[in-house]
Tab-separated table of N, CA and C in Angstrom:
chain	number	residue	atom	x	y	z
A	1	MET	N	-295.062	-4.159	99.994
A	1	MET	CA	-295.538	-5.736	99.398
A	1	MET	C	-294.972	-5.819	98.027
A	2	GLN	N	-294.218	-6.857	97.826
A	2	GLN	CA	-293.850	-6.805	96.381
A	2	GLN	C	-294.425	-7.408	95.472
A	3	GLN	N	-294.494	-6.808	94.155
A	3	GLN	CA	-295.502	-7.578	93.132
A	3	GLN	C	-295.023	-8.833	92.645
A	4	SER	N	-295.937	-9.449	92.472
A	4	SER	CA	-295.583	-11.188	91.430
A	4	SER	C	-295.231	-10.538	89.764
A	5	GLN	N	-294.580	-11.591	89.195
A	5	GLN	CA	-294.123	-11.209	87.861
A	5	GLN	C	-295.022	-11.008	86.998
A	6	GLU	N	-296.193	-11.280	87.109
A	6	GLU	CA	-297.284	-11.113	86.346
A	6	GLU	C	-297.977	-9.578	86.742
A	7	GLU	N	-297.982	-9.443	87.967
A	7	GLU	CA	-298.565	-7.831	88.348
A	7	GLU	C	-297.464	-6.681	87.874
A	8	PHE	N	-296.383	-7.178	88.083
A	8	PHE	CA	-295.244	-6.312	87.268
A	8	PHE	C	-295.420	-6.392	86.005
A	9	LEU	N	-295.643	-7.350	85.038
A	9	LEU	CA	-295.847	-7.021	83.724
A	9	LEU	C	-296.865	-6.197	83.472
A	10	ALA	N	-298.127	-6.548	84.009
A	10	ALA	CA	-299.539	-6.068	83.741
A	10	ALA	C	-299.091	-4.366	83.668
A	11	ALA	N	-298.579	-4.125	85.184
A	11	ALA	CA	-298.336	-2.465	85.468
A	11	ALA	C	-296.987	-1.957	84.505
A	12	SER	N	-296.242	-2.517	84.032
A	12	SER	CA	-295.230	-2.320	83.227
A	12	SER	C	-296.291	-1.590	81.930
A	13	LYS	N	-296.712	-2.787	81.333
A	13	LYS	CA	-297.676	-2.310	80.291
A	13	LYS	C	-298.807	-0.945	80.148
A	14	ALA	N	-299.179	-1.245	81.549
A	14	ALA	CA	-300.387	-0.063	81.898
A	14	ALA	C	-299.176	1.390	81.837
A	15	PHE	N	-298.057	1.518	82.305
A	15	PHE	CA	-297.290	2.517	82.624
A	15	PHE	C	-296.768	2.950	80.834
A	16	PHE	N	-296.370	1.854	80.034
A	16	PHE	CA	-295.962	2.519	78.648
A	16	PHE	C	-296.966	2.616	77.898
A	17	ASP	N	-298.274	2.154	78.246
A	17	ASP	CA	-299.861	2.738	77.422
A	17	ASP	C	-299.782	4.133	77.957
A	18	TRP	N	-299.375	4.440	79.050
A	18	TRP	CA	-299.845	5.899	79.666
A	18	TRP	C	-298.827	6.445	78.791
A	19	PHE	N	-297.502	6.280	79.209
A	19	PHE	CA	-296.403	7.183	78.312
A	19	PHE	C	-296.639	7.461	77.012
A	20	LYS	N	-297.145	6.605	76.293
A	20	LYS	CA	-297.185	6.672	74.691
A	20	LYS	C	-298.353	7.903	74.631
A	21	SER	N	-299.607	7.443	75.663
A	21	SER	CA	-300.788	8.158	75.441
A	21	SER	C	-300.406	9.775	75.619
A	22	GLN	N	-299.055	10.137	76.324
A	22	GLN	CA	-298.752	11.438	76.757
A	22	GLN	C	-297.861	12.010	75.828
A	23	GLY	N	-297.695	11.402	74.890
A	23	GLY	CA	-296.920	11.779	73.964
A	23	GLY	C	-295.383	10.960	73.846
A	24	GLY	N	-295.288	10.531	74.552
A	24	GLY	CA	-293.930	9.766	74.492
A	24	GLY	C	-293.586	8.612	73.501
A	25	ILE	N	-292.187	8.168	73.816
A	25	ILE	CA	-292.138	7.489	72.679
A	25	ILE	C	-291.451	6.548	73.257
A	26	ILE	N	-291.788	5.218	73.054
A	26	ILE	CA	-290.610	4.051	73.309
A	26	ILE	C	-290.836	2.858	72.880
A	27	ASP	N	-289.886	2.269	72.196
A	27	ASP	CA	-289.612	0.901	71.407
A	27	ASP	C	-289.892	-0.320	72.674
A	28	THR	N	-290.870	-0.556	72.521
A	28	THR	CA	-290.880	-1.917	73.711
A	28	THR	C	-290.552	-3.384	72.978
A	29	GLU	N	-290.107	-3.043	71.832
A	29	GLU	CA	-289.457	-4.377	70.997
A	29	GLU	C	-288.102	-4.264	71.698
A	30	THR	N	-287.697	-3.277	72.002
A	30	THR	CA	-286.191	-3.274	72.421
A	30	THR	C	-285.628	-3.128	73.575
A	31	ILE	N	-286.640	-2.489	74.347
A	31	ILE	CA	-286.571	-2.304	75.704
A	31	ILE	C	-287.914	-2.750	76.375
A	32	GLY	N	-287.479	-3.267	77.860
A	32	GLY	CA	-288.489	-3.802	78.655
A	32	GLY	C	-288.340	-3.469	80.233
A	33	LEU	N	-289.104	-3.424	81.046
A	33	LEU	CA	-288.670	-3.358	82.517
A	33	LEU	C	-288.564	-4.557	83.228
A	34	HIS	N	-288.056	-4.661	84.140
A	34	HIS	CA	-287.707	-6.245	84.452
A	34	HIS	C	-287.348	-5.780	86.218
A	35	ILE	N	-287.617	-7.230	86.625
A	35	ILE	CA	-287.066	-7.148	88.119
A	35	ILE	C	-286.121	-8.041	88.684
A	36	TYR	N	-285.087	-7.570	88.758
A	36	TYR	CA	-283.668	-8.012	89.324
A	36	TYR	C	-283.773	-8.280	90.585
A	37	GLU	N	-283.599	-9.815	90.961
A	37	GLU	CA	-283.935	-10.555	92.266
A	37	GLU	C	-282.940	-9.604	93.665
A	38	ASP	N	-282.005	-9.028	92.932
A	38	ASP	CA	-280.817	-8.327	94.232
A	38	ASP	C	-280.843	-7.040	94.681
A	39	SER	N	-281.552	-6.437	92.897
A	39	SER	CA	-281.336	-5.004	93.138
A	39	SER	C	-282.395	-4.389	92.940
A	40	GLY	N	-283.591	-4.944	92.291
A	40	GLY	CA	-284.964	-4.214	92.211
A	40	GLY	C	-285.366	-3.960	91.115
A	41	ARG	N	-286.007	-2.800	90.205
A	41	ARG	CA	-286.619	-2.976	88.851
A	41	ARG	C	-285.335	-1.985	88.212
A	42	GLY	N	-285.799	-2.288	86.863
A	42	GLY	CA	-284.864	-1.397	86.162
A	42	GLY	C	-285.165	-1.877	84.600
A	43	ALA	N	-284.351	-1.105	83.520
A	43	ALA	CA	-284.786	-1.649	82.157
A	43	ALA	C	-283.851	-2.543	81.930
A	44	ILE	N	-284.243	-3.400	80.805
A	44	ILE	CA	-283.717	-4.507	80.146
A	44	ILE	C	-283.527	-4.486	78.628
A	45	ALA	N	-282.613	-4.750	77.969
A	45	ALA	CA	-282.639	-4.889	76.672
A	45	ALA	C	-283.167	-6.059	75.998
A	46	LEU	N	-284.038	-5.959	75.008
A	46	LEU	CA	-284.803	-7.156	74.656
A	46	LEU	C	-284.120	-8.118	73.359
A	47	ARG	N	-283.383	-7.262	72.722
A	47	ARG	CA	-282.289	-7.879	71.464
A	47	ARG	C	-281.251	-6.845	71.546
A	48	ASP	N	-280.182	-6.780	70.638
A	48	ASP	CA	-279.106	-6.212	70.521
A	48	ASP	C	-279.454	-4.806	70.397
A	49	ILE	N	-278.725	-3.692	70.792
A	49	ILE	CA	-279.159	-2.645	70.425
A	49	ILE	C	-278.214	-1.945	69.705
A	50	GLU	N	-278.589	-1.075	68.413
A	50	GLU	CA	-277.724	-0.527	67.374
A	50	GLU	C	-277.229	0.654	68.082
A	51	LYS	N	-275.699	1.065	67.588
A	51	LYS	CA	-275.160	2.446	68.322
A	51	LYS	C	-276.144	3.399	67.761
A	52	GLY	N	-276.293	4.412	68.477
A	52	GLY	CA	-277.237	5.732	67.843
A	52	GLY	C	-279.045	5.271	67.797
A	53	GLU	N	-279.370	4.293	68.044
A	53	GLU	CA	-280.787	3.610	67.853
A	53	GLU	C	-281.295	4.362	68.999
A	54	VAL	N	-282.580	5.086	68.389
A	54	VAL	CA	-283.506	5.785	69.625
A	54	VAL	C	-284.566	4.965	70.448
A	55	LEU	N	-284.196	4.711	71.664
A	55	LEU	CA	-285.227	3.800	72.424
A	55	LEU	C	-286.025	4.133	72.910
A	56	PHE	N	-285.643	5.646	73.565
A	56	PHE	CA	-287.062	6.429	73.752
A	56	PHE	C	-286.973	8.071	74.063
A	57	ASP	N	-288.155	8.584	73.871
A	57	ASP	CA	-288.243	10.073	73.900
A	57	ASP	C	-289.313	10.584	74.959
A	58	ILE	N	-288.776	11.618	75.878
A	58	ILE	CA	-289.705	11.978	76.644
A	58	ILE	C	-289.988	13.138	76.395
A	59	PRO	N	-291.297	13.776	75.978
A	59	PRO	CA	-291.624	15.010	75.574
A	59	PRO	C	-291.063	16.321	77.070
A	60	ARG	N	-290.634	17.386	76.493
A	60	ARG	CA	-290.453	17.918	77.644
A	60	ARG	C	-291.711	18.271	78.651
A	61	ASP	N	-292.675	18.384	78.144
A	61	ASP	CA	-294.009	18.755	79.174
A	61	ASP	C	-294.546	17.475	80.148
A	62	LEU	N	-293.646	16.899	79.801
A	62	LEU	CA	-293.858	15.347	80.398
A	62	LEU	C	-293.193	14.675	81.544
A	63	VAL	N	-292.085	15.934	81.598
A	63	VAL	CA	-290.901	15.944	82.399
A	63	VAL	C	-291.422	16.519	83.815
A	64	LEU	N	-291.822	15.850	85.034
A	64	LEU	CA	-292.222	16.536	86.099
A	64	LEU	C	-291.267	17.287	86.796
A	65	SER	N	-291.277	18.623	86.775
A	65	SER	CA	-290.471	19.830	87.020
A	65	SER	C	-291.187	20.707	87.811
A	66	THR	N	-290.565	21.728	88.315
A	66	THR	CA	-291.280	22.779	88.942
A	66	THR	C	-291.924	23.497	87.802
A	67	ARG	N	-291.364	23.530	86.729
A	67	ARG	CA	-292.264	24.153	85.732
A	67	ARG	C	-293.093	23.976	85.053
A	68	THR	N	-293.517	22.554	84.834
A	68	THR	CA	-294.549	21.797	84.328
A	68	THR	C	-295.757	21.590	85.701
A	69	CYS	N	-295.222	21.841	86.812
A	69	CYS	CA	-296.297	21.458	88.057
A	69	CYS	C	-297.357	22.426	87.850
A	70	THR	N	-298.850	22.114	88.510
A	70	THR	CA	-299.699	23.389	88.621
A	70	THR	C	-299.563	23.734	89.658
A	71	LEU	N	-298.719	23.504	90.775
A	71	LEU	CA	-298.898	23.743	92.295
A	71	LEU	C	-298.660	25.588	92.340
A	72	GLN	N	-297.661	25.956	91.378
A	72	GLN	CA	-297.390	27.430	91.140
A	72	GLN	C	-298.255	28.137	91.116
A	73	SER	N	-299.552	27.827	90.506
A	73	SER	CA	-300.311	28.569	90.021
A	73	SER	C	-301.805	28.775	90.957
A	74	GLU	N	-301.433	27.784	92.185
A	74	GLU	CA	-302.454	27.693	93.197
A	74	GLU	C	-301.709	28.592	94.406
A	75	LEU	N	-300.571	29.372	94.396
A	75	LEU	CA	-300.052	29.842	94.857
A	75	LEU	C	-299.649	31.448	94.743
A	76	THR	N	-299.471	32.531	95.786
A	76	THR	CA	-299.135	33.585	95.421
A	76	THR	C	-297.420	33.660	94.850
A	77	THR	N	-297.189	34.444	94.330
A	77	THR	CA	-295.965	34.658	93.935
A	77	THR	C	-294.785	34.615	95.076
A	78	GLN	N	-295.265	35.561	96.051
A	78	GLN	CA	-294.457	35.473	97.505
A	78	GLN	C	-294.407	34.095	98.014
A	79	GLU	N	-295.854	33.547	97.971
A	79	GLU	CA	-295.613	31.888	98.678
A	79	GLU	C	-294.718	30.848	98.207
A	80	TRP	N	-294.737	31.056	96.587
A	80	TRP	CA	-293.889	30.093	95.745
A	80	TRP	C	-292.436	30.591	95.949
A	81	THR	N	-291.929	31.847	95.965
A	81	THR	CA	-290.818	32.218	96.169
A	81	THR	C	-290.323	31.873	97.344
A	82	SER	N	-290.771	31.948	98.640
A	82	SER	CA	-290.458	31.686	99.881
A	82	SER	C	-290.160	29.996	100.068
A	83	LEU	N	-290.694	29.327	99.143
A	83	LEU	CA	-290.506	28.257	99.260
A	83	LEU	C	-288.862	27.413	98.756
A	84	GLY	N	-288.488	28.510	98.214
A	84	GLY	CA	-286.770	28.438	97.559
A	84	GLY	C	-286.772	27.482	96.400
A	85	LYS	N	-285.532	27.018	96.056
A	85	LYS	CA	-285.515	26.395	95.246
A	85	LYS	C	-284.986	25.034	95.188
A	86	GLY	N	-284.829	24.082	94.244
A	86	GLY	CA	-283.844	22.894	94.565
A	86	GLY	C	-285.211	21.851	95.241
A	87	TRP	N	-284.575	20.850	96.083
A	87	TRP	CA	-285.597	19.602	95.888
A	87	TRP	C	-286.833	20.040	96.821
A	88	THR	N	-286.966	20.852	97.631
A	88	THR	CA	-287.986	21.290	98.504
A	88	THR	C	-289.133	21.304	97.546
A	89	THR	N	-289.110	22.164	96.556
A	89	THR	CA	-290.345	22.779	95.436
A	89	THR	C	-290.592	21.526	94.640
A	90	LEU	N	-289.511	20.572	94.270
A	90	LEU	CA	-289.852	19.756	93.364
A	90	LEU	C	-290.459	18.327	94.389
A	91	ILE	N	-290.285	18.590	95.745
A	91	ILE	CA	-291.038	17.109	96.375
A	91	ILE	C	-292.096	17.402	96.278
A	92	LEU	N	-292.333	18.940	97.013
A	92	LEU	CA	-293.890	19.445	96.866
A	92	LEU	C	-294.602	19.297	95.526
A	93	CYS	N	-294.005	19.672	94.518
A	93	CYS	CA	-294.819	19.099	93.397
A	93	CYS	C	-295.194	17.962	93.313
A	94	MET	N	-294.093	17.157	93.299
A	94	MET	CA	-294.712	15.461	93.114
A	94	MET	C	-295.620	15.212	94.241
A	95	MET	N	-295.719	15.753	95.459
A	95	MET	CA	-296.846	15.469	96.279
A	95	MET	C	-298.199	16.078	95.872
A	96	TRP	N	-298.105	17.306	95.019
A	96	TRP	CA	-299.345	17.951	94.903
A	96	TRP	C	-300.093	17.265	93.414
A	97	GLU	N	-298.933	16.927	92.774
A	97	GLU	CA	-299.440	16.133	91.614
A	97	GLU	C	-300.013	14.502	91.894
A	98	GLU	N	-299.391	13.704	92.884
A	98	GLU	CA	-299.688	12.805	93.307
A	98	GLU	C	-300.973	12.967	93.855
A	99	SER	N	-301.135	13.881	94.630
A	99	SER	CA	-302.466	13.947	95.122
A	99	SER	C	-303.627	14.163	94.115
A	100	LYS	N	-303.468	13.948	93.149
A	100	LYS	CA	-304.727	14.177	92.248
A	100	LYS	C	-305.258	12.906	91.713
A	101	GLY	N	-304.409	12.272	92.352
A	101	GLY	CA	-304.915	10.556	91.687
A	101	GLY	C	-304.946	10.242	90.385
A	102	THR	N	-305.999	9.590	89.924
A	102	THR	CA	-305.856	9.267	88.626
A	102	THR	C	-306.506	10.580	87.401
A	103	GLU	N	-306.945	11.687	88.497
A	103	GLU	CA	-307.008	12.751	87.562
A	103	GLU	C	-305.986	13.242	87.101
A	104	GLY	N	-304.632	13.270	87.787
A	104	GLY	CA	-304.009	14.109	87.662
A	104	GLY	C	-302.841	13.603	86.202
A	105	LYS	N	-302.216	14.592	85.511
A	105	LYS	CA	-301.375	14.175	84.593
A	105	LYS	C	-300.143	13.005	84.698
A	106	TRP	N	-299.622	12.854	85.907
A	106	TRP	CA	-298.908	12.025	86.112
A	106	TRP	C	-299.264	10.779	86.616
A	107	ALA	N	-300.441	10.323	86.681
A	107	ALA	CA	-301.202	9.404	87.328
A	107	ALA	C	-300.480	8.216	86.660
A	108	GLY	N	-299.923	7.670	86.017
A	108	GLY	CA	-299.234	6.785	85.295
A	108	GLY	C	-298.115	6.797	85.591
A	109	TYR	N	-297.596	7.493	85.815
A	109	TYR	CA	-296.215	7.752	86.709
A	109	TYR	C	-296.170	7.134	88.104
A	110	PHE	N	-296.932	8.149	88.588
A	110	PHE	CA	-296.950	7.533	90.226
A	110	PHE	C	-297.524	6.128	90.460
A	111	GLY	N	-298.591	5.373	89.695
A	111	GLY	CA	-298.831	4.103	89.704
A	111	GLY	C	-297.945	3.043	89.595
A	112	LYS	N	-298.080	2.371	89.436
A	112	LYS	CA	-296.826	1.046	89.566
A	112	LYS	C	-296.914	0.981	88.114
A	113	PRO	N	-295.435	0.351	87.840
A	113	PRO	CA	-294.441	-0.020	88.478
A	113	PRO	C	-293.293	0.753	88.923
A	114	LEU	N	-293.368	1.868	88.583
A	114	LEU	CA	-292.516	2.912	89.129
A	114	LEU	C	-292.922	3.702	90.112
A	115	ASN	N	-292.997	2.885	91.490
A	115	ASN	CA	-293.133	3.926	92.495
A	115	ASN	C	-292.002	4.620	93.002
A	116	CYS	N	-292.393	5.962	93.022
A	116	CYS	CA	-291.296	6.705	93.130
A	116	CYS	C	-290.682	6.761	94.603
A	117	PRO	N	-289.659	6.233	95.252
A	117	PRO	CA	-289.249	6.280	96.533
A	117	PRO	C	-289.728	7.673	97.676
A	118	ALA	N	-289.772	8.724	96.744
A	118	ALA	CA	-289.745	9.808	97.866
A	118	ALA	C	-291.563	9.851	98.067
A	119	MET	N	-292.157	9.156	97.212
A	119	MET	CA	-293.657	8.784	97.592
A	119	MET	C	-294.113	8.043	98.184
A	120	LEU	N	-293.362	7.078	98.805
A	120	LEU	CA	-293.144	5.547	99.206
A	120	LEU	C	-294.205	5.991	100.873
A	121	VAL	N	-295.294	5.282	101.037
A	121	VAL	CA	-295.585	5.525	102.222
A	121	VAL	C	-295.663	4.141	103.078
A	122	GLN	N	-295.161	4.184	104.215
A	122	GLN	CA	-294.741	3.010	105.299
A	122	GLN	C	-295.953	2.838	105.941
């Protein structure tokens, strides 16, 4: 089900508010999120961007990875290492963190408007 433009704008604001509350920096005067008719969602410049201008900054602890996910602390070392490296552990981490719902650190990421394709439910 596709969002209306109003729903998308409200969800974009909620995402930016969440991102900033987690220590992220984003220049919402310069960039925004947009629905492109033929290609989906993406960023858009709201004004001319100067060379070297910082548009956003993502704190390392806000990057969802196998290092920042809490799943590893729930498993024994043997269980964790048996999962291997790469996409498997990352996808399991995404599923783990998403399952926490609104209580999870990345609740604002897994919510609208930036639905992760790996997490879509048909």
